[in-house]
Amino acid sequence: MKHNLIKGTLALAVLAALAGCNSSKNESKPCVEDVCKLTVLHTNDTHGRFWHNEDGEYGMAAQKTLVDRLRAEAKAANSEVLVLSGGDVNTGVPESDLQNAEPDFIAMNHIGYDAMAVGNHEFDNPLDILELQRQWAKFPMVSANIYDKDTGKRYFDPYKIFKLKNGLRIAVIGLTTEDTAQLVDPNHVLNLEFRDPKVEVEQVIDGIKKANSADVIFAITHMGHYADGVHGSNAPGDVEMARQLPAGKLDAIIGGHSQNPVCMEPGVANQYADFKPGDDCQPDQQNGTWIMQAHEWGKYVGRAQFDYQDGKFTLTSYELIPVNLKDEDGAFIQEEIVRDPALEGVLQVYQDKGSQELGVVIASTDGLLDGERANVRNRQTNLGRLITTATAETLRTDFGIVNSGGVRASIKTGDISYRDVLTVHPFGNTVNKAMMPGSELVTYLGQVATKTGNTGGYAQFGGIEMAVDCQAKSVNITSIGGKPFDAGNQYSFTIPSFSAAGGDGYPKIDTVNAGLVDAAVLKDYLAAKQVIHVADYAPKGEVSYLNSASSESCK
């Protein structure tokens, strides 16, 4: 079912009445007798998707065409425009990753972004790369809660004030998840401190209000939206922050990080709607603060339209506009957006260069890394062990799991290119981190490890020794991470986002989405090793199967 914030003749009448207040511009005070209109366009978590996918969906050249059209519509309605990003421009597509997201920032300049929140993935590279990205960006990257340990000062500007032509003054505060230090390579953030955003934002708001430097205060955040504030293993997000602040102290939050369309079920408190591309979308509202997020990858441009008059700030309409998304039959959900030819030409150079670099050798192996379907779905293999070792070491967990359906090819003896890695991991799943008490882990693995062989659900393991009883659907764990198993201890493990969400019939579990793409994790691990000795990853019977027709899987 579709829902609108404002619809029908009543909405038109209200808007017409408000527009009528704009008739005496020469005599009235800005935004007092007049209605000052503002359109906010927003994206988040684009993760390297500067180029459209193989089906022609999203991509920043099409996004520019759409944003240009929305700007023209706003201008015709006497509305000012801000274009904002909820962060995580980095990490996700090899053509972007190999070029340090330069094409993404160049495209954002062409589109005309006004400000960007700093996401955790902006720290996937060393700080010198981040500094280079700050130079490329012709817009401020803002975060109020990241501090330099050496100086005690904020590493980024905490906010930006926009003084619009209609007289409206907008403060845009940036905030970054305090989980960042646990989600990235610690060597990249040794000198940085990620403080509590809820504390920092209130201090910044108080300073802005004391200086009377803004009429409206926004936050662009990379903290995540969790319905009713149930954030599980993740750090608190937008809902929790809005609830902690005094009511109405923050007018709106333009968010990111959880990578979900924040479209709530009208009339039902704190429940997501069953949103599909092209549906109407009602953003969340908590404690007088609107909260919005536009899913991920540039699939949508969010458009929020506001009126401000004499201290009253009103959301008049909101929508998530698909950027060339298609339905199951391959047809565009809405009319195709023609890609901006000038920007597409600029980005084509980067796309071609990135494609060439996929063939560059990143490592080598002294033997076959076995990912053949008939093998990896029926027994533990050296490639399965390599993948789980790479993910566990990268996320610093006790052990790793990967479903065999996510391993799509072998890696031959000799040189290894990034293209080889992408044939192994073509789906772009993220690698997530889970935490469980040992007692719960036994129950969980009893369901996961007993998935039958010859299916994509058959699990590859690394870092754990156990006997799997296929008949009893149970496991007897001997050790984890080289240490004797203790049911009273807490254990961490890596698992693909697909499996954590219930794919292949795995139990759905709460995880921390580190946002690291599986192929990128494997590539970085291989590049660090340079030479892979297959003997180091050969399974040695650490996982055995009982009461089965096979000693290597449940049959």
Coordinates of C-alpha atoms in Angstrom, one line a residue:
M1 CA 0.0 0.0 0.0
K2 CA 1.2 3.5 -0.8
H3 CA 1.1 6.4 1.6
N4 CA 1.7 10.1 1.1
L5 CA 2.7 12.7 3.7
I6 CA 0.5 15.3 1.9
K7 CA -1.9 14.4 -0.8
G8 CA -5.0 15.5 -2.6
T9 CA -6.7 18.8 -2.8
L10 CA -6.2 19.6 0.9
A11 CA -2.5 19.5 0.5
L12 CA -2.7 21.7 -2.6
A13 CA -4.8 24.2 -0.8
V14 CA -2.4 24.3 2.1
L15 CA 0.6 24.8 -0.1
A16 CA -1.2 27.5 -2.1
A17 CA -2.1 29.4 1.1
L18 CA 1.5 29.2 2.2
A19 CA 2.8 30.4 -1.1
G20 CA 0.4 33.3 -0.9
C21 CA 2.5 34.6 2.1
N22 CA 5.3 35.2 -0.4
S23 CA 3.6 38.0 -2.3
S24 CA 5.0 40.9 -0.4
K25 CA 8.7 40.2 -0.6
N26 CA 9.8 43.9 -0.8
E27 CA 8.1 44.8 2.4
S28 CA 8.4 41.8 4.7
K29 CA 11.3 40.5 6.8
P30 CA 12.9 37.3 5.4
C31 CA 11.2 34.2 6.6
V32 CA 8.8 36.1 8.9
E33 CA 6.0 37.5 6.8
D34 CA 7.4 35.5 3.9
V35 CA 7.5 31.7 3.6
C36 CA 11.1 30.5 3.0
K37 CA 11.2 27.3 1.0
L38 CA 13.9 24.7 1.2
T39 CA 14.5 21.5 -0.8
V40 CA 17.0 19.0 0.5
L41 CA 18.3 16.3 -1.8
H42 CA 20.2 13.5 -0.2
T43 CA 22.1 10.3 -0.8
N44 CA 24.3 8.0 1.4
D45 CA 26.5 5.0 1.3
T46 CA 27.3 5.2 -2.4
H47 CA 30.3 2.9 -1.7
G48 CA 32.2 3.4 -5.0
R49 CA 29.1 3.2 -7.3
F50 CA 30.2 6.2 -9.5
W51 CA 29.4 4.0 -12.6
H52 CA 26.1 2.4 -13.4
N53 CA 25.8 -1.4 -13.0
E54 CA 25.5 -3.9 -15.8
D55 CA 21.7 -3.4 -15.9
G56 CA 22.1 0.4 -16.3
E57 CA 20.9 1.1 -12.8
Y58 CA 22.0 4.1 -10.7
G59 CA 25.4 5.7 -11.4
M60 CA 26.4 9.3 -10.8
A61 CA 25.9 10.5 -14.4
A62 CA 22.2 9.6 -14.1
Q63 CA 22.1 11.1 -10.6
K64 CA 23.4 14.4 -12.0
T65 CA 20.6 14.5 -14.6
L66 CA 18.0 13.9 -11.9
V67 CA 19.5 16.4 -9.5
D68 CA 19.7 19.1 -12.2
R69 CA 16.0 18.5 -12.9
L70 CA 15.0 18.6 -9.2
R71 CA 17.0 21.8 -8.8
A72 CA 15.1 23.4 -11.7
E73 CA 11.8 22.3 -10.2
A74 CA 12.8 23.8 -6.9
K75 CA 13.8 27.1 -8.5
A76 CA 10.5 27.3 -10.3
A77 CA 8.8 26.9 -6.9
N78 CA 11.0 29.6 -5.3
S79 CA 12.8 27.0 -3.2
E80 CA 16.4 27.0 -2.3
V81 CA 18.3 23.7 -2.5
L82 CA 20.9 21.8 -0.5
V83 CA 22.5 18.5 -1.7
L84 CA 23.8 16.4 1.2
S85 CA 25.5 13.1 1.7
G86 CA 25.3 10.8 4.7
G87 CA 28.8 9.5 4.0
D88 CA 30.6 6.3 3.1
V89 CA 31.7 7.3 -0.4
N90 CA 34.6 4.8 -0.1
T91 CA 34.8 1.0 -0.5
G92 CA 32.7 -1.3 -2.5
V93 CA 33.6 -1.3 -6.2
P94 CA 37.1 -2.3 -7.4
E95 CA 37.2 0.4 -10.1
S96 CA 36.6 3.0 -7.4
D97 CA 38.7 1.3 -4.7
L98 CA 41.8 1.1 -7.0
Q99 CA 41.6 4.8 -7.6
N100 CA 41.0 5.9 -4.0
A101 CA 37.4 7.0 -4.8
E102 CA 38.7 9.9 -6.9
P103 CA 36.0 9.4 -9.6
D104 CA 33.3 9.5 -6.9
F105 CA 34.5 12.8 -5.4
I106 CA 34.9 14.3 -8.9
A107 CA 31.3 13.2 -9.7
M108 CA 30.0 14.7 -6.5
N109 CA 31.7 18.0 -7.4
H110 CA 30.0 17.9 -10.8
I111 CA 26.6 17.2 -9.2
G112 CA 27.1 20.0 -6.7
Y113 CA 27.0 18.5 -3.3
D114 CA 27.0 21.1 -0.5
A115 CA 28.2 18.9 2.4
M116 CA 29.0 15.4 3.4
A117 CA 29.1 13.5 6.7
V118 CA 32.2 11.5 7.3
G119 CA 31.5 7.8 7.3
N120 CA 33.5 5.0 8.8
H121 CA 34.6 3.8 5.4
E122 CA 36.4 7.1 4.8
F123 CA 39.0 5.5 7.1
D124 CA 39.5 2.3 5.1
N125 CA 42.6 4.0 3.7
P126 CA 45.4 5.7 5.5
L127 CA 44.8 9.3 6.6
D128 CA 47.0 10.6 3.7
I129 CA 44.4 9.3 1.3
L130 CA 41.6 10.8 3.3
E131 CA 43.5 14.1 3.1
L132 CA 43.8 13.8 -0.6
Q133 CA 40.0 13.2 -0.8
R134 CA 39.4 16.3 1.2
Q135 CA 41.4 18.2 -1.4
W136 CA 39.4 16.7 -4.2
A137 CA 36.1 17.5 -2.6
K138 CA 34.8 21.0 -3.4
F139 CA 32.4 20.7 -0.5
P140 CA 33.0 20.4 3.3
M141 CA 33.3 16.9 4.9
V142 CA 32.0 17.5 8.4
S143 CA 32.1 15.6 11.7
A144 CA 31.7 17.0 15.2
N145 CA 32.8 13.9 17.2
I146 CA 36.2 13.0 15.7
Y147 CA 39.1 14.4 17.6
D148 CA 42.9 14.5 17.0
K149 CA 44.4 12.9 20.1
D150 CA 47.6 14.9 19.8
T151 CA 46.0 18.4 19.7
G152 CA 42.7 17.7 21.4
K153 CA 40.9 19.5 18.5
R154 CA 38.3 18.3 16.1
Y155 CA 39.8 16.6 13.0
F156 CA 37.0 18.0 10.8
D157 CA 34.9 21.1 10.9
P158 CA 31.9 20.2 13.1
Y159 CA 29.3 22.0 11.0
K160 CA 28.7 24.3 8.1
I161 CA 26.3 27.3 8.1
F162 CA 24.5 27.9 4.8
K163 CA 23.0 31.4 4.3
L164 CA 20.5 31.0 1.5
K165 CA 19.3 33.6 -0.9
N166 CA 15.9 33.7 0.6
G167 CA 17.3 34.7 4.0
L168 CA 17.1 31.3 5.6
R169 CA 20.1 30.2 7.6
I170 CA 20.8 26.4 7.8
A171 CA 23.3 24.8 10.1
V172 CA 24.4 21.3 9.0
I173 CA 26.3 19.3 11.7
G174 CA 28.2 16.2 10.8
L175 CA 28.4 13.1 13.0
T176 CA 30.1 9.7 12.6
T177 CA 29.4 6.4 14.3
E178 CA 31.5 5.8 17.4
D179 CA 31.9 2.3 16.2
T180 CA 34.4 3.5 13.6
A181 CA 37.5 2.6 15.6
Q182 CA 36.3 -1.0 15.8
L183 CA 35.3 -1.2 12.1
V184 CA 38.5 -0.1 10.4
D185 CA 42.2 -1.0 10.4
P186 CA 43.3 0.4 13.8
N187 CA 46.5 1.7 12.3
H188 CA 44.5 4.2 10.2
V189 CA 43.0 5.8 13.3
L190 CA 45.7 5.5 15.9
N191 CA 45.7 9.3 16.5
L192 CA 41.9 9.8 16.3
E193 CA 39.2 9.6 19.0
F194 CA 35.6 8.9 18.1
R195 CA 33.5 10.5 20.9
D196 CA 29.8 10.0 21.7
P197 CA 27.8 11.8 19.0
K198 CA 24.9 12.3 21.3
V199 CA 27.1 14.4 23.6
E200 CA 28.9 16.3 20.9
V201 CA 25.8 17.2 18.9
E202 CA 24.2 18.9 21.9
Q203 CA 27.3 20.9 22.6
V204 CA 27.4 22.1 19.0
I205 CA 23.7 22.9 18.9
D206 CA 24.0 25.0 22.1
G207 CA 26.9 27.0 20.5
I208 CA 25.0 27.6 17.3
K209 CA 21.9 28.7 19.2
K210 CA 23.9 30.9 21.6
A211 CA 25.5 32.7 18.6
N212 CA 22.1 32.9 16.9
S213 CA 23.8 31.9 13.7
A214 CA 21.1 29.6 12.2
D215 CA 17.3 29.4 11.9
V216 CA 17.2 25.7 11.2
I217 CA 19.6 23.0 12.5
F218 CA 20.2 19.7 10.6
A219 CA 22.5 16.8 11.3
I220 CA 24.0 14.8 8.5
T221 CA 25.0 11.6 10.2
H222 CA 26.7 8.3 9.5
M223 CA 25.3 6.5 12.6
G224 CA 22.4 4.3 11.3
H225 CA 18.7 4.2 11.7
Y226 CA 17.3 1.4 13.9
A227 CA 13.5 1.2 14.3
D228 CA 12.5 2.1 17.9
G229 CA 16.2 2.5 18.7
V230 CA 16.8 -1.2 18.8
H231 CA 20.4 -1.1 17.6
G232 CA 21.7 -4.5 18.7
S233 CA 25.4 -4.9 18.5
N234 CA 25.7 -1.6 16.6
A235 CA 26.5 1.7 18.3
P236 CA 23.4 3.9 19.0
G237 CA 22.1 5.6 15.9
D238 CA 19.8 8.5 14.8
V239 CA 16.7 7.4 16.7
E240 CA 18.5 7.2 20.0
M241 CA 20.2 10.6 19.5
A242 CA 16.9 12.3 18.6
R243 CA 15.2 10.9 21.7
Q244 CA 18.0 12.0 24.0
L245 CA 18.0 15.6 22.8
P246 CA 15.3 18.1 24.1
A247 CA 12.3 17.9 21.9
G248 CA 12.6 19.9 18.7
K249 CA 16.2 20.9 19.3
L250 CA 17.3 19.3 16.1
D251 CA 15.0 19.9 13.1
A252 CA 16.1 17.0 10.9
I253 CA 18.6 14.2 10.5
I254 CA 19.8 13.1 7.1
G255 CA 21.4 9.8 7.8
G256 CA 23.4 6.8 6.5
H257 CA 25.3 3.7 7.7
S258 CA 22.5 1.2 8.2
Q259 CA 21.8 1.4 4.4
N260 CA 18.1 1.1 4.6
P261 CA 15.3 3.2 3.2
V262 CA 13.8 4.9 6.2
C263 CA 10.2 4.7 5.2
M264 CA 7.9 4.1 8.2
E265 CA 4.4 2.6 8.3
P266 CA 1.9 5.4 8.7
G267 CA -0.1 5.2 11.9
V268 CA 2.1 2.4 13.3
A269 CA 4.8 3.6 15.7
N270 CA 8.4 2.7 15.0
Q271 CA 7.7 0.1 12.3
Y272 CA 9.2 0.1 8.8
A273 CA 6.9 0.0 5.9
D274 CA 7.2 -2.7 3.2
F275 CA 8.8 -0.2 0.9
K276 CA 9.5 -1.0 -2.7
P277 CA 11.0 1.3 -5.4
G278 CA 8.4 3.8 -6.6
D279 CA 6.3 3.6 -3.4
D280 CA 5.6 6.6 -1.3
C281 CA 7.8 7.1 1.7
Q282 CA 7.1 8.6 5.1
P283 CA 10.3 9.4 7.0
D284 CA 10.6 8.7 10.7
Q285 CA 10.0 11.4 13.3
Q286 CA 11.3 11.1 16.8
N287 CA 10.9 13.7 19.5
G288 CA 10.2 16.5 17.0
T289 CA 13.1 15.5 14.7
W290 CA 12.6 14.2 11.1
I291 CA 14.9 11.3 10.2
M292 CA 15.6 10.3 6.6
Q293 CA 17.9 7.9 4.8
A294 CA 18.0 7.0 1.1
H295 CA 19.0 3.3 1.2
E296 CA 22.4 2.8 -0.5
W297 CA 24.6 2.9 -3.6
G298 CA 22.8 6.0 -5.1
K299 CA 19.8 3.8 -5.9
Y300 CA 17.6 6.8 -4.8
V301 CA 17.8 10.5 -4.4
G302 CA 15.8 11.6 -1.4
R303 CA 13.8 14.8 -1.8
A304 CA 12.5 16.6 1.3
Q305 CA 10.6 19.9 0.8
F306 CA 10.3 22.2 3.7
D307 CA 8.6 25.6 4.5
Y308 CA 10.0 27.9 7.2
Q309 CA 8.0 30.9 8.4
D310 CA 8.5 32.9 11.6
G311 CA 10.3 30.1 13.5
K312 CA 8.0 27.3 12.3
F313 CA 9.7 24.6 10.2
T314 CA 7.4 22.3 8.3
L315 CA 8.0 19.2 6.1
T316 CA 5.5 19.5 3.2
S317 CA 6.5 16.5 1.2
Y318 CA 9.1 13.7 1.0
E319 CA 10.0 11.0 -1.5
L320 CA 12.7 8.6 -2.5
I321 CA 13.2 8.9 -6.2
P322 CA 14.6 5.8 -8.0
V323 CA 17.7 6.3 -10.2
N324 CA 17.0 4.0 -13.1
L325 CA 16.0 1.1 -11.0
K326 CA 14.4 -1.8 -12.8
D327 CA 11.7 -4.4 -11.9
E328 CA 12.1 -8.1 -12.1
D329 CA 11.3 -8.1 -15.8
G330 CA 14.1 -5.6 -16.5
A331 CA 11.8 -2.7 -17.1
F332 CA 12.5 0.8 -15.6
I333 CA 10.3 1.4 -12.6
Q334 CA 10.0 5.0 -13.5
E335 CA 10.9 6.7 -16.8
E336 CA 14.6 6.2 -17.7
I337 CA 16.9 9.0 -16.6
V338 CA 19.3 9.9 -19.4
R339 CA 22.9 10.0 -18.1
D340 CA 24.5 13.4 -18.2
P341 CA 26.8 13.1 -21.2
A342 CA 29.5 15.4 -19.9
L343 CA 29.9 13.7 -16.6
E344 CA 29.6 10.3 -18.2
G345 CA 32.5 11.2 -20.4
V346 CA 34.6 12.3 -17.4
L347 CA 33.8 9.1 -15.5
Q348 CA 34.4 6.8 -18.5
V349 CA 38.1 7.6 -18.3
Y350 CA 38.1 6.4 -14.7
Q351 CA 36.0 3.3 -15.5
D352 CA 38.4 2.3 -18.2
K353 CA 41.4 2.8 -16.1
G354 CA 39.9 0.9 -13.2
S355 CA 39.0 -2.0 -15.5
Q356 CA 42.6 -2.2 -16.7
E357 CA 43.9 -2.2 -13.2
L358 CA 41.8 -5.3 -12.4
G359 CA 44.2 -7.3 -14.4
V360 CA 47.2 -6.2 -12.3
V361 CA 48.9 -9.0 -10.3
I362 CA 48.3 -8.6 -6.6
A363 CA 49.8 -11.9 -5.3
S364 CA 50.7 -15.4 -6.3
T365 CA 49.9 -18.9 -5.1
D366 CA 52.1 -22.0 -5.2
G367 CA 49.1 -24.3 -5.8
L368 CA 45.5 -24.5 -6.7
L369 CA 43.1 -22.8 -4.3
D370 CA 40.1 -25.0 -4.6
G371 CA 36.7 -23.4 -5.1
E372 CA 35.2 -25.8 -7.5
R373 CA 31.5 -26.1 -6.9
A374 CA 31.5 -29.9 -6.5
N375 CA 34.3 -29.7 -4.0
V376 CA 33.6 -26.5 -2.0
R377 CA 29.9 -27.5 -1.4
N378 CA 30.9 -30.9 -0.1
R379 CA 34.1 -30.7 1.9
Q380 CA 36.4 -28.2 3.6
T381 CA 38.8 -26.8 1.1
N382 CA 42.0 -24.6 1.2
L383 CA 40.2 -21.7 -0.5
G384 CA 37.4 -21.9 2.1
R385 CA 40.0 -21.8 4.8
L386 CA 41.9 -18.9 3.1
I387 CA 38.7 -16.9 2.9
T388 CA 37.6 -17.5 6.5
T389 CA 41.2 -16.8 7.7
A390 CA 41.2 -13.5 5.8
T391 CA 37.9 -12.3 7.2
A392 CA 38.7 -13.4 10.8
E393 CA 42.1 -11.6 10.7
T394 CA 40.7 -8.5 9.1
L395 CA 37.8 -8.1 11.6
R396 CA 39.9 -9.5 14.4
T397 CA 37.5 -12.2 15.3
D398 CA 38.0 -15.7 16.9
F399 CA 37.0 -17.6 13.8
G400 CA 35.2 -17.3 10.4
I401 CA 32.3 -18.8 8.5
V402 CA 31.5 -18.5 4.7
N403 CA 28.7 -20.2 3.0
S404 CA 30.0 -22.3 0.1
G405 CA 27.4 -20.7 -2.3
G406 CA 29.4 -17.5 -1.9
V407 CA 32.5 -19.1 -3.3
R408 CA 32.1 -19.2 -7.1
A409 CA 35.5 -20.3 -8.5
S410 CA 39.0 -21.6 -7.9
I411 CA 42.2 -19.6 -8.1
K412 CA 44.8 -21.3 -10.3
T413 CA 48.4 -21.8 -9.5
G414 CA 50.6 -18.7 -10.3
D415 CA 49.8 -15.1 -10.4
I416 CA 46.5 -13.7 -8.8
S417 CA 44.8 -10.6 -10.1
Y418 CA 41.9 -8.7 -8.6
R419 CA 39.8 -10.0 -11.4
D420 CA 40.5 -13.5 -10.2
V421 CA 39.3 -12.5 -6.7
L422 CA 36.1 -11.1 -8.2
T423 CA 35.4 -14.5 -9.9
V424 CA 35.5 -16.0 -6.5
H425 CA 33.3 -13.4 -4.8
P426 CA 31.1 -11.8 -7.5
F427 CA 28.1 -10.8 -5.3
G428 CA 29.4 -7.9 -3.3
N429 CA 28.4 -9.3 0.1
T430 CA 29.7 -7.5 3.1
V431 CA 31.6 -9.4 5.8
N432 CA 29.8 -8.9 9.2
K433 CA 30.9 -9.5 12.7
A434 CA 28.8 -11.5 15.2
M435 CA 29.2 -12.0 19.0
M436 CA 27.7 -14.9 20.9
P437 CA 28.2 -16.6 24.3
G438 CA 29.6 -20.1 23.9
S439 CA 26.4 -21.7 25.0
E440 CA 24.4 -19.9 22.2
L441 CA 27.1 -20.6 19.7
V442 CA 26.7 -24.3 20.2
T443 CA 23.1 -24.0 19.3
Y444 CA 23.7 -21.7 16.4
L445 CA 26.4 -23.9 14.8
G446 CA 24.2 -27.0 15.3
Q447 CA 21.9 -25.4 12.7
V448 CA 24.6 -24.0 10.4
A449 CA 27.2 -26.8 10.4
T450 CA 24.6 -29.4 9.7
K451 CA 23.5 -27.9 6.4
T452 CA 23.6 -30.7 3.9
G453 CA 26.4 -31.1 1.4
N454 CA 26.0 -30.3 -2.3
T455 CA 24.1 -27.1 -1.4
G456 CA 25.2 -23.4 -1.1
G457 CA 24.4 -23.6 2.6
Y458 CA 27.3 -26.0 3.3
A459 CA 29.6 -23.9 5.5
Q460 CA 33.4 -23.5 5.2
F461 CA 35.1 -22.8 8.6
G462 CA 38.4 -21.3 9.7
G463 CA 39.7 -21.1 13.3
I464 CA 37.4 -23.7 14.9
E465 CA 37.7 -27.4 15.8
M466 CA 34.5 -29.3 16.2
A467 CA 32.7 -32.6 15.5
V468 CA 29.4 -32.2 13.7
D469 CA 26.7 -34.7 14.5
C470 CA 24.5 -34.7 11.4
Q471 CA 21.8 -36.9 12.9
A472 CA 21.4 -35.0 16.2
K473 CA 21.9 -31.6 14.5
S474 CA 24.5 -30.7 17.1
V475 CA 28.2 -29.8 17.4
N476 CA 30.8 -30.6 19.9
I477 CA 33.3 -27.7 19.9
T478 CA 36.9 -28.6 21.0
S479 CA 38.7 -25.2 20.4
I480 CA 38.2 -21.8 18.9
G481 CA 41.1 -19.6 17.9
G482 CA 43.6 -22.2 19.1
K483 CA 42.2 -22.1 22.7
P484 CA 40.0 -24.7 24.5
F485 CA 36.3 -24.0 24.1
D486 CA 34.5 -22.7 27.1
A487 CA 30.7 -22.4 26.9
G488 CA 30.8 -19.5 29.4
N489 CA 33.1 -17.4 27.2
Q490 CA 32.0 -14.8 24.6
Y491 CA 33.1 -15.5 21.0
S492 CA 33.3 -13.4 17.9
F493 CA 33.1 -14.6 14.3
T494 CA 32.8 -13.3 10.8
I495 CA 30.0 -14.2 8.5
P496 CA 28.7 -12.9 5.1
S497 CA 25.8 -10.4 5.3
F498 CA 23.8 -12.8 3.2
S499 CA 24.1 -15.6 5.7
A500 CA 23.6 -13.3 8.7
A501 CA 20.3 -12.1 7.2
G502 CA 19.0 -15.7 6.9
G503 CA 20.2 -16.7 3.5
D504 CA 20.5 -20.4 2.7
G505 CA 18.2 -21.0 5.7
Y506 CA 20.8 -19.9 8.3
P507 CA 19.3 -18.5 11.5
K508 CA 18.9 -14.8 11.2
I509 CA 21.3 -13.2 13.7
D510 CA 22.2 -9.7 14.9
T511 CA 25.6 -8.6 13.5
V512 CA 27.8 -5.5 13.2
N513 CA 28.0 -4.6 9.5
A514 CA 31.6 -3.5 9.1
G515 CA 30.7 -2.7 5.5
L516 CA 33.7 -4.4 4.1
V517 CA 33.0 -6.1 0.8
D518 CA 34.1 -9.8 0.7
A519 CA 36.2 -9.4 -2.5
A520 CA 38.0 -6.4 -1.1
V521 CA 38.8 -8.2 2.1
L522 CA 40.3 -11.2 0.2
K523 CA 42.2 -8.9 -2.2
D524 CA 43.8 -6.9 0.7
Y525 CA 44.7 -10.1 2.5
L526 CA 46.3 -11.6 -0.6
A527 CA 48.2 -8.4 -1.4
A528 CA 49.6 -8.3 2.2
K529 CA 50.8 -11.9 2.0
Q530 CA 52.1 -11.6 -1.6
V531 CA 52.8 -15.3 -1.8
I532 CA 50.1 -17.9 -0.7
H533 CA 51.5 -21.3 0.3
V534 CA 48.5 -23.6 -0.1
A535 CA 49.8 -26.0 2.5
D536 CA 49.2 -23.3 5.1
Y537 CA 45.5 -23.4 4.4
A538 CA 45.0 -27.2 3.9
P539 CA 42.2 -28.5 6.1
K540 CA 43.5 -31.1 8.6
G541 CA 40.3 -32.6 9.8
E542 CA 39.5 -29.7 12.2
V543 CA 35.8 -30.1 11.3
S544 CA 34.6 -33.7 11.2
Y545 CA 31.2 -35.1 10.4
L546 CA 29.5 -37.9 12.3
N547 CA 26.4 -40.0 11.6
S548 CA 26.6 -39.2 7.9
A549 CA 27.2 -41.0 4.7
S550 CA 30.2 -38.8 4.2
S551 CA 32.9 -37.9 6.7
E552 CA 33.2 -34.4 5.1
S553 CA 29.6 -33.2 5.1
C554 CA 26.1 -34.1 6.2
K555 CA 24.5 -36.3 3.6

